[in-house]
XYZ file of C-alpha atoms in Angstrom:
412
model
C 11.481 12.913 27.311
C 10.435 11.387 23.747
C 7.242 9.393 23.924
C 8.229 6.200 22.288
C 4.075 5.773 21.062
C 4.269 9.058 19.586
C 3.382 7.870 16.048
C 0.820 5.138 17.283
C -1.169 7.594 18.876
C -2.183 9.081 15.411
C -5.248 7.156 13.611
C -4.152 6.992 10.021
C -0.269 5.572 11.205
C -2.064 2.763 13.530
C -4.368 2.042 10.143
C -1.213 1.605 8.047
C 0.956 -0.171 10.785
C -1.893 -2.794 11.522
C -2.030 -3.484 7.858
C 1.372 -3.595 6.894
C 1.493 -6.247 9.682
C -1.308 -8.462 8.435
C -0.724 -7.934 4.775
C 3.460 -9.068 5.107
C 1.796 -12.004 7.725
C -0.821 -13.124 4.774
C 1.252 -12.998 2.096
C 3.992 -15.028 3.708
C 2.106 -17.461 4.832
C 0.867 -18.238 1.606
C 4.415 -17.959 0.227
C 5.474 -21.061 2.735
C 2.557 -22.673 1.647
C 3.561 -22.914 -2.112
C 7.230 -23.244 -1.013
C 6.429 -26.297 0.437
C 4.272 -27.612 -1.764
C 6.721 -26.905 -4.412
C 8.976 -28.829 -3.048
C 7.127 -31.157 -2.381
C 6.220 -32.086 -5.931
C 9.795 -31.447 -7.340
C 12.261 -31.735 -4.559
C 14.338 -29.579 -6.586
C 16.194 -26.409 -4.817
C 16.137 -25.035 -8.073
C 11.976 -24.856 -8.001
C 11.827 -22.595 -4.433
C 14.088 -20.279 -6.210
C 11.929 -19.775 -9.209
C 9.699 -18.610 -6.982
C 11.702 -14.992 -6.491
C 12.384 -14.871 -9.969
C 8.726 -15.716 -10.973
C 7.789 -12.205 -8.729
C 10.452 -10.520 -8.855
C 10.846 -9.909 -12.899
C 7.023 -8.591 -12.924
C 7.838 -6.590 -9.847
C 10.913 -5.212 -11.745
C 9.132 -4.252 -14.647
C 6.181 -2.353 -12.990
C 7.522 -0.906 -10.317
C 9.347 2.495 -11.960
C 5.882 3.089 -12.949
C 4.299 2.157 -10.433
C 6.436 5.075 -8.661
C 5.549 7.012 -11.262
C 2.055 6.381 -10.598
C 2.058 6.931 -7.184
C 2.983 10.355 -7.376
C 0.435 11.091 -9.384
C -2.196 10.107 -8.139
C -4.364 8.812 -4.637
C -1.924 6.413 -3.413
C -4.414 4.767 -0.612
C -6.898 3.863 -4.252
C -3.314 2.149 -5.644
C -3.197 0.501 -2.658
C -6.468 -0.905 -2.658
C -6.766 -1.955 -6.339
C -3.488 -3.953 -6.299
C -4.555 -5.920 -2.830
C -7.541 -7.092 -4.541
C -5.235 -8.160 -7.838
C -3.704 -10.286 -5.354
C -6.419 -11.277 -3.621
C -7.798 -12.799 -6.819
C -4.652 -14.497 -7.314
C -5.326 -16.103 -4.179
C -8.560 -17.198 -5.283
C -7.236 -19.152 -8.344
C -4.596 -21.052 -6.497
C -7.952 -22.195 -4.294
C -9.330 -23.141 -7.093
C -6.508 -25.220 -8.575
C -6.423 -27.064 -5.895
C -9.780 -28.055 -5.384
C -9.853 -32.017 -5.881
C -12.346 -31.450 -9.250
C -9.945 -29.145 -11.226
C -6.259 -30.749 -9.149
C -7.073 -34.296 -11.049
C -7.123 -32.720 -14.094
C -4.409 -30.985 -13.960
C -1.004 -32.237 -15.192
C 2.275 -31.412 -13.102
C 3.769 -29.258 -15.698
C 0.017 -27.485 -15.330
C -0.138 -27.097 -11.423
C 3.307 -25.740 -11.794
C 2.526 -23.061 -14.281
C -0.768 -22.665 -12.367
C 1.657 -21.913 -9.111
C 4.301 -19.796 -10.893
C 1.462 -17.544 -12.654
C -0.037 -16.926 -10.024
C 2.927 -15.539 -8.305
C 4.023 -13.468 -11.399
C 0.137 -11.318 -10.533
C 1.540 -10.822 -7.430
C 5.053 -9.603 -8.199
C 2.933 -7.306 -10.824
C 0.444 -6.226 -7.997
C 3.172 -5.673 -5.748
C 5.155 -3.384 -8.204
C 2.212 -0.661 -7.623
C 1.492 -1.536 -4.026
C 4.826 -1.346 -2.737
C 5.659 2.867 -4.331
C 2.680 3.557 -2.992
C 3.136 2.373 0.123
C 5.753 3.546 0.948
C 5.579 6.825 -0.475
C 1.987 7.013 1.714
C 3.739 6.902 4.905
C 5.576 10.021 5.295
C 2.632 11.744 5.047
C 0.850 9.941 7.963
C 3.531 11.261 10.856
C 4.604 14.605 11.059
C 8.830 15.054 10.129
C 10.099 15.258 13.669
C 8.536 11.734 13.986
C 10.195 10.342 11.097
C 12.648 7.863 13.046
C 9.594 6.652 15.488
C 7.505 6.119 12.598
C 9.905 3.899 10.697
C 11.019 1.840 13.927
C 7.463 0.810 14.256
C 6.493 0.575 10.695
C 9.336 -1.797 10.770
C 8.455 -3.737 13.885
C 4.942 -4.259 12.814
C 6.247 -5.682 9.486
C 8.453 -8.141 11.351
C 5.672 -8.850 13.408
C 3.828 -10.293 10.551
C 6.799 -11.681 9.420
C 7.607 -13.741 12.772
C 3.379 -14.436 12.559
C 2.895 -15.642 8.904
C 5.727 -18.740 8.679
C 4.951 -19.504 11.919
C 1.460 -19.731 11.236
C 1.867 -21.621 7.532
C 3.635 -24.681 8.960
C 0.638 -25.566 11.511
C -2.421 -24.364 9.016
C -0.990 -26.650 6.146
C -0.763 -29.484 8.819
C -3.992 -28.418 10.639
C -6.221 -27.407 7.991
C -4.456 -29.003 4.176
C -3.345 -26.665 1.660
C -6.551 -25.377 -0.140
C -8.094 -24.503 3.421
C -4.825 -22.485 4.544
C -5.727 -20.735 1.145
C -8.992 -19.917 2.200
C -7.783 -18.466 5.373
C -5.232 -16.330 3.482
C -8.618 -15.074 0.964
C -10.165 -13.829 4.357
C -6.969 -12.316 5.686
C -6.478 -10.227 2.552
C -10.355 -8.942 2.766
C -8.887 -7.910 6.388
C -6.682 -5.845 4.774
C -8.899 -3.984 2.620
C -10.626 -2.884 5.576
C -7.766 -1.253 7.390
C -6.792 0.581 3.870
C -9.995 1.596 3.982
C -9.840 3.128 7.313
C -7.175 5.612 6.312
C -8.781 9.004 5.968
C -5.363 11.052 5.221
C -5.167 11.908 1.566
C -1.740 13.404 0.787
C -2.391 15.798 -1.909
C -1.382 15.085 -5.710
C 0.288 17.163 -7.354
C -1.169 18.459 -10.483
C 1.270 18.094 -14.301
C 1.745 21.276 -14.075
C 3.846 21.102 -10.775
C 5.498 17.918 -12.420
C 5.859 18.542 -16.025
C 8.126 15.412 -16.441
C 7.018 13.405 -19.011
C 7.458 9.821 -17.805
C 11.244 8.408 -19.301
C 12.125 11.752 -17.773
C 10.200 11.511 -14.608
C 11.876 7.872 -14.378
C 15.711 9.420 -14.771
C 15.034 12.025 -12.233
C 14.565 9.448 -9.280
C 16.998 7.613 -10.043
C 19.436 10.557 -10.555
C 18.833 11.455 -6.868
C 19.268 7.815 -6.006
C 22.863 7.631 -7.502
C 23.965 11.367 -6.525
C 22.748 10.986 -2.547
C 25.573 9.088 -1.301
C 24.036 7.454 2.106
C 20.718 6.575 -0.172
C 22.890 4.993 -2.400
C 25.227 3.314 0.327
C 22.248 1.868 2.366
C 19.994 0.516 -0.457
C 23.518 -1.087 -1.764
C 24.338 -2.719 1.124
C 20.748 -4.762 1.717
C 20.925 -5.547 -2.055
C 24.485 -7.112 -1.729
C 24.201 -8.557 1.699
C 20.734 -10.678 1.002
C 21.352 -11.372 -2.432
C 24.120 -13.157 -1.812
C 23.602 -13.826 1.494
C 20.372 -14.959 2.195
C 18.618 -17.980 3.185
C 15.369 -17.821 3.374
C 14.192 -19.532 0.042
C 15.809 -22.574 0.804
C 15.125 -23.725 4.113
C 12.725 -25.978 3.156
C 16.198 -27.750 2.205
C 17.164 -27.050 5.478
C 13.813 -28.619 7.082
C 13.826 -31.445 4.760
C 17.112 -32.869 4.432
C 19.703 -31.119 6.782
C 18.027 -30.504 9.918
C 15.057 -33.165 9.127
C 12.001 -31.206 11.669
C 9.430 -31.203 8.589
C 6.886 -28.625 8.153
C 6.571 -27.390 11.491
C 9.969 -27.119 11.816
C 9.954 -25.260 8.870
C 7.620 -22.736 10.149
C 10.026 -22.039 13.601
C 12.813 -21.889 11.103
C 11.184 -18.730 8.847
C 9.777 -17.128 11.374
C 13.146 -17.296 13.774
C 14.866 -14.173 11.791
C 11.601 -11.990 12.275
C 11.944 -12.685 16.463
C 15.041 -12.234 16.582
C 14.398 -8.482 14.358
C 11.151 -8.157 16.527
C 13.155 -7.982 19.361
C 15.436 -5.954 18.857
C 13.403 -2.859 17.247
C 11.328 -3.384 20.662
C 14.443 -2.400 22.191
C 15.296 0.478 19.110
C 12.410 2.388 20.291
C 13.887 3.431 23.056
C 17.469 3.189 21.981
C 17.407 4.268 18.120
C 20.033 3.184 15.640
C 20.283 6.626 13.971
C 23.007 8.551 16.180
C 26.127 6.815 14.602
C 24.032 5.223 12.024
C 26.327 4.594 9.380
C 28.939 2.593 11.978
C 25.749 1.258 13.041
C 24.913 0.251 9.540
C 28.183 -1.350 8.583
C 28.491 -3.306 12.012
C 24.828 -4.851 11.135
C 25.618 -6.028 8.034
C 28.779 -7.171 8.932
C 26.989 -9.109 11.846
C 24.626 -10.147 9.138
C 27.532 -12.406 7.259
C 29.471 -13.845 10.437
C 25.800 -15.540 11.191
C 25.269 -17.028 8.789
C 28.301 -18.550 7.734
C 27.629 -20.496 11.193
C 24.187 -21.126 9.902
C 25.424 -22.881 6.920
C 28.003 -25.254 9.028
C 24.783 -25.831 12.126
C 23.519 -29.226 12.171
C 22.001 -28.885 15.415
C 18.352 -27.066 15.193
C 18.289 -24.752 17.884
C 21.576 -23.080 17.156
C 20.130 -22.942 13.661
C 17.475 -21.158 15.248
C 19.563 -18.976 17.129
C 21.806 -17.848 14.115
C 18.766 -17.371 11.976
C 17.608 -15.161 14.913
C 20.593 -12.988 15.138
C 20.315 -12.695 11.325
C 17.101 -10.878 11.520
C 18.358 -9.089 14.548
C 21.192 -7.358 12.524
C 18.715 -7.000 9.503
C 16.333 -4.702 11.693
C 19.262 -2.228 12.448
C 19.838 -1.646 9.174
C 16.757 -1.633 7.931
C 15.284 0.941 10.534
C 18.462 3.193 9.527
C 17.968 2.786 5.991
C 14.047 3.264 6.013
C 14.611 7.014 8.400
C 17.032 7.947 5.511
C 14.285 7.293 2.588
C 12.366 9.152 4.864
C 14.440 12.208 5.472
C 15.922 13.074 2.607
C 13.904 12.205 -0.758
C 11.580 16.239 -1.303
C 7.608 14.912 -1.534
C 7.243 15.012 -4.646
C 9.757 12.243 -5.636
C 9.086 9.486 -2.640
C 7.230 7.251 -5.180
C 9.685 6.890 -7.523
C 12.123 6.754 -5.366
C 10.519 4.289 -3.175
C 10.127 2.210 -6.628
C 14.157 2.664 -7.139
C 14.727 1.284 -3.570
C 11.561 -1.669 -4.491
C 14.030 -2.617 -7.405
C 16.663 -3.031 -5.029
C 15.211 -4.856 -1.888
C 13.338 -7.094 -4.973
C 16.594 -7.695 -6.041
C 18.044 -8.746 -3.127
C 15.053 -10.888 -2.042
C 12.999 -12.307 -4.574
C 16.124 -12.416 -7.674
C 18.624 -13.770 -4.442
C 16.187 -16.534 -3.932
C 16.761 -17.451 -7.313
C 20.308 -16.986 -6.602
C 20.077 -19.218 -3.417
C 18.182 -21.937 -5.605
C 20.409 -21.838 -8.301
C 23.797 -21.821 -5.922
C 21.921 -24.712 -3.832
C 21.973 -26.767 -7.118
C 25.429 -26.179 -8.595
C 27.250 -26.261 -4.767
C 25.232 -27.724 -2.864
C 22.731 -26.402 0.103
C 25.750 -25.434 2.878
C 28.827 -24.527 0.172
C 26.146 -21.916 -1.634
C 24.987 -20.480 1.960
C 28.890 -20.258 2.943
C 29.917 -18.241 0.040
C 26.960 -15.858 0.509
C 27.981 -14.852 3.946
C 31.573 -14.678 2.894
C 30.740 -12.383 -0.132
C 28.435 -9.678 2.579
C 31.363 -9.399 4.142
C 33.555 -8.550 1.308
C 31.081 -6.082 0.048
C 30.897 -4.408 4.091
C 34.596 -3.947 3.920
C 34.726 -2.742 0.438
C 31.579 0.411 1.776
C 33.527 0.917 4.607
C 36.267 2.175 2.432
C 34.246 4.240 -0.116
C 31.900 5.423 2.273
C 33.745 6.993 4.937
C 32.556 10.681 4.857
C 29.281 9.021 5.945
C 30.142 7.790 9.281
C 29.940 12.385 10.413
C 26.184 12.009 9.179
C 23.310 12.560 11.781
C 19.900 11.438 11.158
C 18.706 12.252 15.105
């Protein structure tokens, strides 16, 4: 019988699970921090989805390198030099909001102030992320592959259900630049943990890789476009939260649809992440990965029927409940799609194409929060959130049909 704590029960893997959890926990929380604060200040849709654009164009423009990078040298040093980038960005938004330097600050200059600071991160994040995830295979052994990613993945959605949760009652328990503080000491946690991680995967010298970097760049992305179910499963989270997803604007939501404020607020983020939470619990024993690309196409499918009831919910707990079973049909593809970057990229080209899959989830995230903004503006808030669950399911159906060879592939 498979022990489902296989991969916990190694040192390094419980180092780099604990800290994926706190890291994605910290830096949310600080993202519905500024969220709400942002709109605050503007209530303008339009400002919240800056805020993906703001990180996700430095992300985008790093992060080929930063794949680059990251097979070329000590990941877990990567790691730890772009945390404390972005722990110093954290430091500066304490600082502009400390009551000496906030009354001298203009709007227009606590904005910029706020966007900057998130462009560092997108920047420090475009190293952090290749390296991250290029780190991890080389934590389990290969027969562990699947177990690893289900509880890499759970441990991120447990900081994910943790960290808006936790933002809503720090901003009303503590104010904004002591929720800052706490997200300073958080990061520092983080550190640590990197710290902790003994296993250095070995770099391989320029002679093995004799790439030059344009050329180095082509090749991961060349095995990106030519592996068909790589290809398939980054496309489908690009299309599917890009166009379909909510999360930037349910401070909208909070405000002016379902009116529950900033608590409310923090139930609402953190309600996709239970929902996910739960159901990789329940992967570990019952993996995805046996029919994963029906299972694949059913999630994402399941994916756009919630949340076109989202968008017509008036009623806060079924709002909750459809943002729930979003995140629960996230996590199954996300757990299939994470074993398959896993699998089948050879060592020496995970960081790259770990950055080529970073483009892609940034794409879908950060660039479809700008999308949500935007389509929030010109549509209005439900219309925009309606058309994005429409389009995922266009896009399933149109996979389905190109990708049917993929449904013989077995990844357990």
């Amino acid at each position: 019988m498979a022990d489902t704590y296989a991969s916990l029960r190694i040192p390094d893997f419980r180092y780099y699970v604990l800290n994926s959890f706190l890291i994605t926990a910290t830096l949310l929380i600080q993202e519905v921090l500024l969220g709400y604060e942002l709109y605050k200040i503007t209530h303008d849709p339009l400002a919240l989805g800056l805020v993906g654009l703001a990180e996700a164009i430095p992300f985008i423009l790093v992060s080929l390198f930063g794949g680059h990078l990251a097979d070329r040298r000590d990941k877990k040093r990567i790691l730890q030099i772009s945390l404390l980038v972005i722990m110093l960005g954290s430091v500066v938004l304490y600082l502009a909001f400390q009551p000496v330097f906030e009354t001298r600050l203009t709007l227009t200059l606590r904005l910029a102030v706020i966007y900057g600071v998130i462009m560092l991160i997108g920047t420090a994040r475009g190293f952090y992320s290749p390296a991250s995830s290029s780190l991890k295979p080389f934590l389990v052994p290969r027969e562990l592959y699947p177990n690893s990613s289900t509880w890499s993945s759970s441990f991120w959605q447990a900081g994910a259900i943790l960290g808006p949760g936790m933002a809503g009652f720090l901003y009303s328990w503590l104010g904004l630049d002591n929720a800052l503080l706490v997200v300073i000491s958080l990061f520092g946690v983080c550190f640590l943990l990197l710290s902790l991680i003994k296993n250095k995967p070995a770099v391989l010298s320029h002679e093995a890789m004799p790439l030059g970097f344009w050329d180095s760049l082509k090749e991961g992305f060349r095995f990106v476009f030519k592996t068909k179910i790589v290809f398939y499963s980054i496309s489908l989270d690009l299309f599917s939260v890009l166009f379909g997803g909510v999360v930037s604007i349910l401070p909208v939501f909070a405000e002016d649809i379902l009116k529950v404020g900033a608590e409310g607020l923090g139930f609402l983020r953190a309600a996709p992440s239970v929902g996910a939470v739960l159901t990789m619990l329940y992967m570990t024993k019952n993996p995805p990965t046996h029919n994963a690309w029906r299972n694949m196409l059913l999630a994402v499918a399941g994916f756009g029927v919630v949340t076109l009831i989202f968008a017509l919910s008036t009623n806060f707990y079924l709002s909750l409940a459809m943002l729930s079973l979003t995140g629960a049909f996230d996590s199954v593809s996300v757990i299939i799609r994470q074993t398959v970057l896993q699998i089948f990229p050879p060592d020496h080209m995970r960081g790259r194409v770990a950055a080529v899959n970073g483009i892609f989830v940034s794409s879908s995230n950060e660039i479809g929060a700008f999308e949500s903004g935007l389509a929030a503006r010109l549509f209005g808030t439900v219309p925009s959130v309606m058309l994005g669950g429409a389009v995922t399911l266009i896009v399933v159906a149109y996979v389905y049909v190109k990708s049917k060879d993929l449904f013989s592939v077995r990844l357990s």
